[in-house]
Tab-separated table of C-alpha atoms in Angstrom:
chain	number	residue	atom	x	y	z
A	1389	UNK	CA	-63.297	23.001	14.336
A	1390	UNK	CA	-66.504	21.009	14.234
A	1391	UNK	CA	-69.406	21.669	13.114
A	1392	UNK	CA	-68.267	24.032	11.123
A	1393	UNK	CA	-70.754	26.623	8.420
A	1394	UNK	CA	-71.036	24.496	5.499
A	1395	UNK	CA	-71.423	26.586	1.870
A	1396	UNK	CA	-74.608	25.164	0.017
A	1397	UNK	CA	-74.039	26.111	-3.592
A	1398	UNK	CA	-77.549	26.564	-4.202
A	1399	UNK	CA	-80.194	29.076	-3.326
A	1400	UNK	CA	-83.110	26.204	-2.944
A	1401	UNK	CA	-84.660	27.377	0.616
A	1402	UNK	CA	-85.971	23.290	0.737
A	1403	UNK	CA	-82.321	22.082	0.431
A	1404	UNK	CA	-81.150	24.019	2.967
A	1405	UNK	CA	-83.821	23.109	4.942
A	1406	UNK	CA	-83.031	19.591	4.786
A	1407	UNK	CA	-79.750	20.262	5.957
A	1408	UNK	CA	-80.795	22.457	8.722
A	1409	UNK	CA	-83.095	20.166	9.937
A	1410	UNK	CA	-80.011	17.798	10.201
A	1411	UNK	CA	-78.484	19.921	12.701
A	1412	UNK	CA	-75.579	21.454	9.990
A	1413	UNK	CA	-75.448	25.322	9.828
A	1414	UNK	CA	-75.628	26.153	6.390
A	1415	UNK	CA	-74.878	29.046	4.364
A	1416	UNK	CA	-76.494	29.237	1.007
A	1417	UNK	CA	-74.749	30.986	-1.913
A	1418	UNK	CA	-76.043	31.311	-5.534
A	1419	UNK	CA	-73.645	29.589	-7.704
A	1420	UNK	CA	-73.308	31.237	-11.583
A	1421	UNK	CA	-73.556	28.278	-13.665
A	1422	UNK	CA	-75.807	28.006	-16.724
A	1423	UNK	CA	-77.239	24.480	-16.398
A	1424	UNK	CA	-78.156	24.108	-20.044
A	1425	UNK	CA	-75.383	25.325	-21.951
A	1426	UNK	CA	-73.496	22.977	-19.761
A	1427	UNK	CA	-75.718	20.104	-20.522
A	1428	UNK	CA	-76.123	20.701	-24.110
A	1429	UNK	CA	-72.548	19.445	-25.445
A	1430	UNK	CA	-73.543	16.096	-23.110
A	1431	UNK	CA	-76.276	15.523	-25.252
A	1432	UNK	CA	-75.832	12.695	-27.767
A	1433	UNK	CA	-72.290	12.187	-25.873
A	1434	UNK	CA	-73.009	8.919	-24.270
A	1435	UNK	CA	-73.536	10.683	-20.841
A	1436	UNK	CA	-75.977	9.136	-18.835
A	1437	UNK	CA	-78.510	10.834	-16.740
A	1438	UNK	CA	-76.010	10.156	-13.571
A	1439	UNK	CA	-73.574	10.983	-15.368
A	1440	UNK	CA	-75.221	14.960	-16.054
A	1441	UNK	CA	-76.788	15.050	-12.880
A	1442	UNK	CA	-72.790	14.712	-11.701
A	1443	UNK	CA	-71.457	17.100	-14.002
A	1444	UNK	CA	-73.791	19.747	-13.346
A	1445	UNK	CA	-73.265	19.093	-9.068
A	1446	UNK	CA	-69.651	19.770	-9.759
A	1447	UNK	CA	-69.716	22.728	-11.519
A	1448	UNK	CA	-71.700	24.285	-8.799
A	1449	UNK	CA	-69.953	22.898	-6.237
A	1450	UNK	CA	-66.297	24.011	-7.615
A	1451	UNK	CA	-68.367	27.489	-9.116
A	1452	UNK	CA	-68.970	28.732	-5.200
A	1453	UNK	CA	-65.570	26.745	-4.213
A	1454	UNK	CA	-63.559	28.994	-6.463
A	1455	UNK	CA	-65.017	32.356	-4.523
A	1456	UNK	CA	-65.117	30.460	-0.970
A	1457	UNK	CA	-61.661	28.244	-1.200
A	1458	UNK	CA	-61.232	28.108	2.563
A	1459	UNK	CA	-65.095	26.558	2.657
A	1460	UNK	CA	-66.431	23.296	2.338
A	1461	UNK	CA	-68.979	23.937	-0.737
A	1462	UNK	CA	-71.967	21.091	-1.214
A	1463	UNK	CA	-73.508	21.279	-5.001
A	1464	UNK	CA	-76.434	18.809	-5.957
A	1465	UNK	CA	-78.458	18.228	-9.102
A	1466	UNK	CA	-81.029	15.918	-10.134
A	1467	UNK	CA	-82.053	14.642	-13.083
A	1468	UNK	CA	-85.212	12.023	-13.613
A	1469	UNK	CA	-84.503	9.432	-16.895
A	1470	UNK	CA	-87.425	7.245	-18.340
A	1471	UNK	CA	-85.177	5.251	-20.716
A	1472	UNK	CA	-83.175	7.186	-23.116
A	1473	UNK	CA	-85.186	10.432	-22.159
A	1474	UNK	CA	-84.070	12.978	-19.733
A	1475	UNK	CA	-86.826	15.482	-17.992
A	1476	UNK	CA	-86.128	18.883	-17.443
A	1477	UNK	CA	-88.004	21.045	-15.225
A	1478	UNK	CA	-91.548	21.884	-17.256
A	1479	UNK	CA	-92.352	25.424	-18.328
A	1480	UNK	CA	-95.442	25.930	-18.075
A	1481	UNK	CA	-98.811	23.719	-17.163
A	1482	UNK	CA	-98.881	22.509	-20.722
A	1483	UNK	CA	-95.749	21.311	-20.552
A	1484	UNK	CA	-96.340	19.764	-16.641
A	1485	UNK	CA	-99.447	17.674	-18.448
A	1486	UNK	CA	-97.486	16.505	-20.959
A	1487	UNK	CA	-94.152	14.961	-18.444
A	1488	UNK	CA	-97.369	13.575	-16.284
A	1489	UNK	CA	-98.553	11.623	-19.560
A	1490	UNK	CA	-95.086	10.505	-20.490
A	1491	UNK	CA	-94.699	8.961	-17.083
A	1492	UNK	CA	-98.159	7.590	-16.579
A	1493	UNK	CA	-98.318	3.678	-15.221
A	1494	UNK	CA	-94.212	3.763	-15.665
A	1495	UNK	CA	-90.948	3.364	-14.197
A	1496	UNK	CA	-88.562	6.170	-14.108
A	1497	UNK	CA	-85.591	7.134	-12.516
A	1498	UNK	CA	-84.260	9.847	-10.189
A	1499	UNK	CA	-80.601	10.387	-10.073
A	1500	UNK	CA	-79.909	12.792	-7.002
A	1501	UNK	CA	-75.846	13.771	-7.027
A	1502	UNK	CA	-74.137	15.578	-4.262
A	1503	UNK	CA	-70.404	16.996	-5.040
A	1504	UNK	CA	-68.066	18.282	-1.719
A	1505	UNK	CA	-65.483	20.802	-3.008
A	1506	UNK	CA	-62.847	22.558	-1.293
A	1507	UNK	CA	-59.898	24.991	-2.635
A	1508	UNK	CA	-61.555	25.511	-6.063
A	1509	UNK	CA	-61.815	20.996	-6.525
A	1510	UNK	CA	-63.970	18.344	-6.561
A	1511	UNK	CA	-63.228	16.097	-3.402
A	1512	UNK	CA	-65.911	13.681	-3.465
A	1513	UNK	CA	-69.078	12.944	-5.446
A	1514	UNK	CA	-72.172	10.966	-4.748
A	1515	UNK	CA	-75.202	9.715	-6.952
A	1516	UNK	CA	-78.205	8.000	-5.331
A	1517	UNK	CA	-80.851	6.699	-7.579
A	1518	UNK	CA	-84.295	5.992	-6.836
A	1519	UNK	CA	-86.831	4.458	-8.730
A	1520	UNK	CA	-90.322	5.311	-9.141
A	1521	UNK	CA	-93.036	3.339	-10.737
A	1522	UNK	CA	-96.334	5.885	-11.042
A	1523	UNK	CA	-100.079	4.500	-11.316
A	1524	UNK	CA	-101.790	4.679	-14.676
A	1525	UNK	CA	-103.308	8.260	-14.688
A	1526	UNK	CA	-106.593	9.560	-16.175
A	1527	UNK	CA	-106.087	12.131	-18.332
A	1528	UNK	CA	-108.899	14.276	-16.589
A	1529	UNK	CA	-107.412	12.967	-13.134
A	1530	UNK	CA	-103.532	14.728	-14.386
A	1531	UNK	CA	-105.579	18.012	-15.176
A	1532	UNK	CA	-107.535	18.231	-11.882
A	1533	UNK	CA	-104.273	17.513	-9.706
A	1534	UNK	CA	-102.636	19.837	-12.033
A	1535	UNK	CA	-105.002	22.509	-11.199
A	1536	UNK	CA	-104.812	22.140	-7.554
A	1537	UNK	CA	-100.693	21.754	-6.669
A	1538	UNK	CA	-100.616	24.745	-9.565
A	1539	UNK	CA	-97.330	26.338	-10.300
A	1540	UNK	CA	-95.512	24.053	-7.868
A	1541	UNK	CA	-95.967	21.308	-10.229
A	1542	UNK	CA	-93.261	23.783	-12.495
A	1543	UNK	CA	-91.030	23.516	-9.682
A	1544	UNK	CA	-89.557	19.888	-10.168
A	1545	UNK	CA	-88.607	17.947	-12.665
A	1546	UNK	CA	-90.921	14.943	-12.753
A	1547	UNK	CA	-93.736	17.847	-12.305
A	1548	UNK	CA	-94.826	16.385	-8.958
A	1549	UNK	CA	-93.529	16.867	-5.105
A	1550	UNK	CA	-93.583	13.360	-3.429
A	1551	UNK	CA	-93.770	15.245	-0.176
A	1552	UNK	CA	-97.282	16.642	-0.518
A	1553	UNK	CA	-100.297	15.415	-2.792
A	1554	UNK	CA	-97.778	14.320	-5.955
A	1555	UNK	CA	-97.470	11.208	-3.567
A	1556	UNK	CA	-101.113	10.069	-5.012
A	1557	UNK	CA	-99.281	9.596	-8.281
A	1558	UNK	CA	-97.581	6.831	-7.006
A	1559	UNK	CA	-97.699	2.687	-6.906
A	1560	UNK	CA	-94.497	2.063	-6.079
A	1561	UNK	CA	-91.315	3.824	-4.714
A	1562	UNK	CA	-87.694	1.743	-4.575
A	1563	UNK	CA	-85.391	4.615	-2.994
A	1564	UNK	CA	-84.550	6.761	0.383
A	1565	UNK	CA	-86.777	9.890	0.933
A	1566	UNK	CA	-84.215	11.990	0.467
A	1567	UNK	CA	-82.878	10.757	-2.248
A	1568	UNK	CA	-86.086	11.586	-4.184
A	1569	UNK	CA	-86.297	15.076	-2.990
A	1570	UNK	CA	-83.109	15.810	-4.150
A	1571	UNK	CA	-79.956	15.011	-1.353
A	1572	UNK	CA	-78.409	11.865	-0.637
A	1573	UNK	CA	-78.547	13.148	3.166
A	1574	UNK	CA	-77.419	9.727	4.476
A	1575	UNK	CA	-74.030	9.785	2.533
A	1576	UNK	CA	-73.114	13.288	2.691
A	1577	UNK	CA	-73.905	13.605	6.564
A	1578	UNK	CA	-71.587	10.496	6.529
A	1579	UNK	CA	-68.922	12.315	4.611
A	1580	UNK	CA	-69.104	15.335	6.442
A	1581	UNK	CA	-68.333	13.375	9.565
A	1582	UNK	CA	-65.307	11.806	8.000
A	1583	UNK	CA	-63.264	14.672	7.286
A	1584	UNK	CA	-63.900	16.220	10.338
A	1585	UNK	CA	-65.954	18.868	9.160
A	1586	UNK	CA	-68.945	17.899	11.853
A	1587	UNK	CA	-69.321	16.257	14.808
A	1588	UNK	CA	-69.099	12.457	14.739
């Protein structure tokens, strides 16, 4: 059957918007996986930040496939690296002020993966990378745009949403607009397609 309902392991209403908007009919499902206490042993491990943002996909992906084994199941994660460093999501506005600092007039790194599973497995994995140099930034300048995108500056890792006035933070931007906002769209749709699972 084409087109058929593809699980999203994830209840992020702006990921399954983005596949929505690409004509897939999507049902979202909350997968139970604690993201840090699966990230923590890959700390000091030699994983890169593509390598966690991977890891973490999967076990979403095959979390959801295990309870839906006749179902495709998409899982994503991403992960932003400046060097060595890997950002998680900030806390609180303190903590949004201080990632904005840290990646002030620098180039960092988004690493977007996107795991297809099926029967409880892994059946194919994807990471897209983007890179994204950001303007030297005023201190006073980071707490004014803090205090107008508010709390949805908690809501992303980097602290900023390229989509609406976090784009201002930027001088340069080497990557696909999906990528950065969190699914590889091209390859996935393109994956999809191959096995059948939508019309192609």
């Amino acid at each position: 059957m084409l087109n058929q309902t593809i699980v999203l392991a994830s209840t992020s209403p702006f990921r399954r918007q983005l596949l929505e908007n690409a004509g897939l009919a999507v049902k979202p499902v909350a997968p139970e996986v604690d993201e840090r206490a699966l990230e923590a042993p890959l700390e000091g491990s030699g994983a890169s930040a593509e390598d966690v943002a991977r890891i973490l996909a999967e076990a979403k992906a095959v979390d959801v496939s295990e309870r839906r084994p006749e179902e495709w199941v998409v899982g994503g994660d991403q992960t932003l690296s400046l060097e060595d460093r890997i950002f998680h999501k900030p806390q609180d506005m303190e903590g949004a002020r201080r990632h904005l600092l840290a990646l002030s007039g620098r180039t960092h790194q988004l690493n977007s993966a996107i795991v297809l599973a099926r029967g409880g497995e892994a059946v194919w994995r994807h990471v897209a990378v983007a890179r994204m140099t950001m303007r030297p930034l005023d201190p006073g300048f980071i707490g004014r745009h803090l205090s107008r995108v508010g709390d949805k500056a908690l809501s992303s890792v980097g602290a900023y949403q390229v989509e609406g006035e976090g784009i201002q933070l930027f001088e340069k931007i080497e990557g696909d607009y999906f990528t950065i906002v969190g699914v590889p769209l091209l390859p996935l749709l393109a994956k999809l397609r191959e096995i059948g699972a939508i019309d192609g």
